[in-house]
Coordinates of C-alpha atoms and ligand atoms in Angstrom, one line a residue:
M205 CA 57.9 54.1 156.3
F206 CA 58.7 52.7 152.8
G207 CA 60.1 49.3 153.9
L208 CA 56.8 47.7 152.9
F209 CA 57.4 48.6 149.3
S210 CA 61.0 47.5 149.1
T211 CA 60.3 44.1 150.6
H212 CA 57.5 43.5 148.1
A213 CA 59.6 44.8 145.2
L214 CA 62.4 42.4 146.3
H215 CA 60.1 39.4 146.4
L216 CA 58.3 40.1 143.1
A217 CA 61.5 40.8 141.2
D218 CA 62.9 37.5 142.6
K219 CA 59.6 35.6 141.9
H220 CA 59.5 36.7 138.3
G221 CA 63.2 35.8 137.6
V222 CA 64.2 39.5 137.1
F223 CA 67.4 39.2 139.3
A224 CA 68.4 35.9 137.6
H225 CA 68.0 37.6 134.2
L226 CA 70.0 40.7 135.2
I227 CA 72.8 38.6 136.8
E228 CA 73.1 36.4 133.7
G229 CA 72.6 39.1 131.1
G230 CA 74.3 42.2 132.6
P231 CA 72.8 45.7 132.4
T232 CA 69.4 45.6 130.7
S233 CA 66.4 48.0 130.4
A234 CA 63.2 47.2 132.3
E235 CA 61.4 46.8 128.9
R236 CA 63.8 44.1 127.7
V237 CA 63.7 42.2 131.0
A238 CA 59.9 42.4 130.9
A239 CA 59.8 41.1 127.4
A240 CA 62.1 38.2 128.2
R241 CA 60.2 37.3 131.3
G242 CA 56.7 37.8 129.9
I243 CA 55.7 40.4 132.5
D244 CA 54.3 44.0 132.4
P245 CA 57.1 46.5 131.6
E246 CA 55.6 49.5 133.4
T247 CA 55.0 47.6 136.6
L248 CA 58.5 46.2 136.4
E249 CA 60.1 49.7 135.8
R250 CA 58.3 51.0 138.9
L251 CA 59.5 48.0 141.0
L252 CA 63.0 48.5 139.7
L253 CA 63.0 52.2 140.6
V254 CA 62.2 51.3 144.2
L255 CA 64.9 48.6 144.2
A256 CA 67.4 51.1 142.8
A257 CA 66.5 53.6 145.5
V258 CA 67.4 51.1 148.2
S259 CA 70.6 50.0 146.3
V260 CA 69.5 46.4 145.5
V261 CA 69.9 47.2 141.8
E262 CA 71.9 50.0 140.2
R263 CA 70.5 52.2 137.3
D264 CA 72.8 53.9 134.9
A265 CA 72.2 57.1 132.9
E266 CA 70.6 55.2 130.0
G267 CA 68.1 53.5 132.4
L268 CA 69.8 50.1 132.3
Y269 CA 69.6 48.1 135.5
R270 CA 72.1 45.6 137.0
V271 CA 72.1 43.8 140.4
A272 CA 74.4 45.5 142.9
P273 CA 77.5 43.2 142.8
A274 CA 77.7 42.7 146.5
L275 CA 74.1 41.4 146.6
A276 CA 74.3 39.2 143.5
P277 CA 75.0 36.0 145.5
S278 CA 71.9 36.5 147.7
L279 CA 69.7 37.1 144.7
D280 CA 71.1 34.4 142.4
P281 CA 68.9 31.2 142.7
G282 CA 72.0 29.1 141.7
N283 CA 74.1 30.5 144.6
P284 CA 74.3 28.9 148.1
R285 CA 73.8 32.4 149.6
Y286 CA 70.4 32.8 147.7
I287 CA 67.7 34.0 150.1
G288 CA 64.7 34.3 147.7
G289 CA 62.8 31.5 149.5
F290 CA 63.2 33.3 152.9
V291 CA 61.9 36.6 151.4
R292 CA 58.9 34.7 150.0
H293 CA 58.3 33.3 153.6
L294 CA 58.4 36.9 155.0
V295 CA 56.0 38.1 152.3
T296 CA 53.5 35.2 152.2
N297 CA 53.6 33.9 155.8
T298 CA 55.0 36.5 158.2
T299 CA 53.0 39.3 156.6
R300 CA 49.8 37.3 157.0
Q301 CA 50.4 37.1 160.8
L302 CA 51.7 40.6 161.5
H303 CA 48.2 41.8 162.3
Q304 CA 48.4 39.7 165.5
L305 CA 50.8 42.3 166.9
D306 CA 47.9 44.8 167.2
D307 CA 45.8 42.1 169.0
Y308 CA 48.8 41.3 171.2
L309 CA 49.0 45.0 172.2
A310 CA 45.3 45.1 173.1
R311 CA 44.9 41.6 174.7
G312 CA 48.4 40.2 175.3
K313 CA 50.1 37.3 173.4
A314 CA 48.8 34.5 175.6
A315 CA 45.1 35.4 175.2
V316 CA 45.4 35.8 171.4
D317 CA 47.5 32.6 170.9
A318 CA 45.1 30.5 173.0
E319 CA 42.6 30.9 170.1
L320 CA 45.2 29.9 167.4
P321 CA 46.8 26.6 166.4
A322 CA 50.3 25.7 167.8
P323 CA 53.2 27.3 165.8
F324 CA 54.3 24.2 163.8
E325 CA 50.7 23.2 163.1
T326 CA 50.4 26.4 161.1
I327 CA 53.8 26.2 159.6
Y328 CA 53.3 22.6 158.5
R329 CA 49.6 22.9 157.6
D330 CA 50.1 21.1 154.2
E331 CA 52.9 19.7 152.1
A332 CA 53.5 22.8 150.0
A333 CA 53.7 25.0 153.2
T334 CA 56.1 22.5 154.7
E335 CA 58.3 22.4 151.7
A336 CA 58.4 26.3 151.4
F337 CA 59.3 26.6 155.1
L338 CA 62.1 24.1 154.9
E339 CA 63.4 25.7 151.8
A340 CA 63.5 29.1 153.6
M341 CA 65.3 27.5 156.6
W342 CA 67.8 25.9 154.3
Q343 CA 68.5 29.2 152.7
L344 CA 68.9 30.9 156.1
S345 CA 71.2 28.2 157.4
F346 CA 73.2 26.5 154.7
G347 CA 75.7 29.2 153.8
V348 CA 76.6 30.2 157.4
S349 CA 76.8 26.6 158.5
G350 CA 80.1 26.2 156.6
E351 CA 81.5 28.8 159.0
L352 CA 79.7 27.5 162.1
V353 CA 81.0 23.9 161.7
Q354 CA 84.5 25.3 161.5
L355 CA 84.0 27.5 164.6
A356 CA 82.6 24.4 166.5
E357 CA 85.9 22.4 166.0
L358 CA 84.3 19.0 165.8
D359 CA 87.4 17.0 165.0
D360 CA 87.0 14.9 168.2
V361 CA 83.2 14.3 167.7
R362 CA 82.1 11.1 166.1
T363 CA 78.3 11.4 166.6
L364 CA 76.2 14.5 166.3
V365 CA 72.5 14.9 166.7
D366 CA 71.0 18.1 165.1
V367 CA 67.9 18.7 167.1
G368 CA 65.2 20.2 164.8
G369 CA 67.7 20.0 162.0
A370 CA 65.1 20.4 159.3
S371 CA 66.2 19.2 155.8
G372 CA 69.8 19.0 157.0
A373 CA 71.6 22.3 156.2
F374 CA 73.9 22.2 159.2
A375 CA 74.2 18.4 159.0
V376 CA 75.5 18.6 155.4
A377 CA 78.1 21.3 156.3
A378 CA 79.3 19.2 159.2
L379 CA 79.5 15.9 157.2
K380 CA 81.5 17.7 154.5
R381 CA 84.0 19.1 156.8
Y382 CA 84.5 16.2 159.2
P383 CA 85.0 12.8 157.5
Q384 CA 84.8 10.9 160.9
L385 CA 81.4 12.3 161.7
S386 CA 77.9 10.7 161.5
V387 CA 74.9 13.0 162.0
T388 CA 71.4 12.2 163.0
V389 CA 68.7 14.8 162.4
F390 CA 66.0 14.6 165.1
D391 CA 62.8 16.4 163.9
L392 CA 59.1 16.0 163.5
P393 CA 58.0 13.1 161.2
Q394 CA 56.8 15.5 158.4
V395 CA 60.4 16.6 157.9
G396 CA 61.7 13.0 157.1
P397 CA 61.0 13.0 153.3
F398 CA 62.9 16.2 152.9
L399 CA 65.9 14.9 154.8
D400 CA 65.8 11.8 152.7
R401 CA 66.1 14.0 149.6
T402 CA 69.2 15.7 151.1
R403 CA 70.8 12.3 151.9
E404 CA 70.2 11.1 148.4
A405 CA 71.3 14.3 146.7
G406 CA 74.6 14.3 148.7
R407 CA 75.0 10.5 148.7
F408 CA 75.6 10.5 152.4
G409 CA 74.3 7.0 153.0
D410 CA 74.1 6.0 156.6
R411 CA 76.4 8.9 157.7
L412 CA 73.2 11.0 157.7
G413 CA 70.3 9.5 159.7
F414 CA 66.9 10.7 160.6
T415 CA 65.1 10.1 163.9
P416 CA 61.4 11.2 163.8
G417 CA 60.2 12.5 167.1
D418 CA 58.8 15.3 169.2
F419 CA 61.4 16.9 171.5
F420 CA 58.7 17.7 174.1
E421 CA 57.5 14.1 174.3
D422 CA 60.7 12.0 173.5
A423 CA 64.2 11.7 174.9
L424 CA 66.9 13.0 172.5
P425 CA 69.1 10.4 170.9
P426 CA 72.5 10.0 172.6
A427 CA 75.5 11.6 170.9
D428 CA 78.9 13.2 171.6
C429 CA 77.4 16.5 170.5
L430 CA 73.9 17.9 170.2
S431 CA 73.2 21.0 168.1
F432 CA 70.2 23.4 168.2
G433 CA 70.0 25.8 165.2
Y434 CA 67.3 28.4 165.4
I435 CA 65.4 26.2 168.0
L436 CA 65.7 28.0 171.3
S437 CA 64.5 31.3 169.6
D438 CA 61.2 29.5 169.0
W439 CA 60.5 28.9 172.7
E440 CA 60.3 30.6 176.1
D441 CA 63.1 30.3 178.6
T442 CA 61.6 27.5 180.7
T443 CA 61.0 25.4 177.6
C444 CA 64.6 26.1 176.4
V445 CA 66.0 24.9 179.7
E446 CA 63.9 21.7 179.5
L447 CA 65.2 21.0 176.0
L448 CA 68.8 21.7 177.1
R449 CA 68.4 19.3 180.1
K450 CA 67.4 16.6 177.6
A451 CA 70.5 17.4 175.6
Y452 CA 72.6 17.2 178.8
D453 CA 71.2 13.7 179.5
A454 CA 71.8 12.7 175.9
C455 CA 75.4 13.8 175.5
G456 CA 77.1 12.1 178.4
S457 CA 80.2 13.2 180.3
G458 CA 82.5 15.4 178.2
G459 CA 79.7 16.0 175.7
R460 CA 78.9 19.3 174.0
V461 CA 76.0 21.3 173.0
L462 CA 75.9 23.9 170.2
L463 CA 73.4 26.7 170.1
M464 CA 73.3 28.6 166.7
E465 CA 71.3 31.7 166.8
R466 CA 71.0 35.4 165.9
L467 CA 72.4 37.4 168.8
F468 CA 71.1 40.7 170.2
D469 CA 73.8 43.3 171.0
E470 CA 73.7 44.9 174.4
D471 CA 72.1 48.0 172.8
G472 CA 69.1 46.0 171.3
G473 CA 70.4 45.8 167.7
P474 CA 71.1 44.8 165.0
L475 CA 68.0 45.5 162.9
A476 CA 67.8 42.0 161.5
T477 CA 67.7 40.5 165.0
A478 CA 65.2 43.1 166.2
A479 CA 63.0 42.4 163.1
M480 CA 63.2 38.6 163.5
N481 CA 62.5 39.0 167.2
L482 CA 59.1 40.5 166.1
S483 CA 58.7 37.6 163.6
M484 CA 59.4 35.1 166.4
H485 CA 56.7 36.8 168.5
V486 CA 54.0 36.2 165.9
E487 CA 55.1 32.9 164.4
T488 CA 56.4 31.1 167.5
Q489 CA 56.5 31.3 171.2
G490 CA 60.1 32.5 171.3
R491 CA 62.4 35.4 171.0
H492 CA 66.0 36.4 170.2
R493 CA 68.5 36.7 173.0
T494 CA 72.0 38.1 173.8
A495 CA 75.0 35.8 174.1
A496 CA 74.8 36.3 177.9
E497 CA 71.2 35.1 178.0
Y498 CA 72.0 31.9 176.0
T499 CA 74.9 31.3 178.3
A500 CA 72.6 31.6 181.3
L501 CA 70.2 29.1 179.8
L502 CA 73.1 26.6 179.2
K503 CA 74.3 27.0 182.8
E504 CA 70.8 26.5 184.2
A505 CA 70.6 23.2 182.3
G506 CA 73.9 22.1 183.9
F507 CA 76.4 23.0 181.1
G508 CA 79.7 24.7 181.9
D509 CA 82.8 26.0 180.0
C510 CA 80.5 28.2 177.8
T511 CA 82.0 30.0 174.9
V512 CA 80.7 32.4 172.3
H513 CA 81.9 32.4 168.7
R514 CA 80.8 35.0 166.2
S515 CA 80.5 34.2 162.5
T516 CA 80.8 36.8 159.7
W517 CA 77.1 36.2 159.0
D518 CA 74.1 36.8 161.3
K519 CA 73.9 33.3 162.9
H520 CA 76.4 32.7 165.7
L521 CA 77.5 29.9 168.0
V522 CA 77.2 29.6 171.7
M523 CA 78.8 26.4 173.0
G524 CA 78.5 24.5 176.4
R525 CA 80.2 21.4 177.8
R526 CA 79.0 18.7 180.2
S527 CA 82.0 18.3 182.5
Ligands
SAM266 C1 63.2 27.4 162.9 S1 63.4 25.8 162.4 C2 65.2 25.6 162.4 C3 65.7 24.6 161.4 C4 67.2 24.4 161.4 N1 67.7 23.9 162.7 C5 68.0 25.7 161.1 O1 68.8 26.1 161.9 O2 67.7 26.2 160.0 C6 62.8 24.8 163.7 C7 62.9 23.3 163.5 O3 62.4 22.7 164.7 C8 61.6 21.6 164.4 N2 60.6 21.3 165.5 C9 59.6 22.1 165.9 N3 58.9 21.5 166.9 C10 59.5 20.4 167.1 C11 59.3 19.3 168.0 N4 58.3 19.4 168.9 N5 60.1 18.2 168.0 C12 61.1 18.1 167.1 N6 61.4 19.1 166.2 C13 60.6 20.2 166.2 C14 60.9 22.1 163.1 O4 60.4 21.0 162.4 C15 62.0 22.8 162.4 O5 62.8 21.9 161.6

């Protein structure tokens, strides 16, 4: 019932630099944080009380607040685990679309969506929205990618195409771990300038390429390995199989495909997957799946030797091979 308040409190404290201040300064009163950040102390105290009740911050007997140590990396803008941009996406974009669920219940998704723009027309409606979305994606994917590239064991792979690779979170993790590797991000043209920034910031030169394209219209560039991170969860099964068949054609004999996704347990959990499954419903045409469902999609597209590798985060790897 009260999740609404905690998510907004989380977003506002992040937006106004409260967590960064507490992480740097240690236990502090709401009044002192408010004075330092130039924000209203009473409103901040009320937000912090909610955040203390859900254990995001801890409050001592003197009323001083500190960020719960286990959560500090996720709330520290300077840390690779920081997720403030993703929380902002939930509050500003997802919330705006949640009312569609009521319409879906009354009229069905297909009828409601027929009157709306396609998913990525809304997400990339202007440059600011594009940048905010890609920042949120980076935050969701960069930290875990360090583990996913390890699980993927890419030592024998020379060329990798990251399909819908956005501003390059997975590509960067792969390039850092495997010196023999070159990665091409295949994505919509709007994403190109953001991938350019990543290439320049990491000085990857021609090891990190960008191919603009539309995976519904164009063939995928050939490579030893093709990866799909949070792509199949945007689309229906039939579309997923079409995309995987394109990957099958692109990777040649002995090639591999990597699916990196949240996974549903057999009992319908965990909460993060169930919640993001609702989010996929309103923001895209997709859904989250079990490992067995992803394996079935891979097999339908022709891949075999399918394996599932779980990370310690909430994005996992399902791998298939073209024999
Ligand atoms: C949910 S994001 C996933 C980003 C990244 N792979 C990750 O794991 O964080 C989906 C990506 O698919 C890309 N995309 C959507 N439609 C596409 C299309 N028709 N052709 C190519 N890329 C597309 C988007 O631009 C975006 O980068």
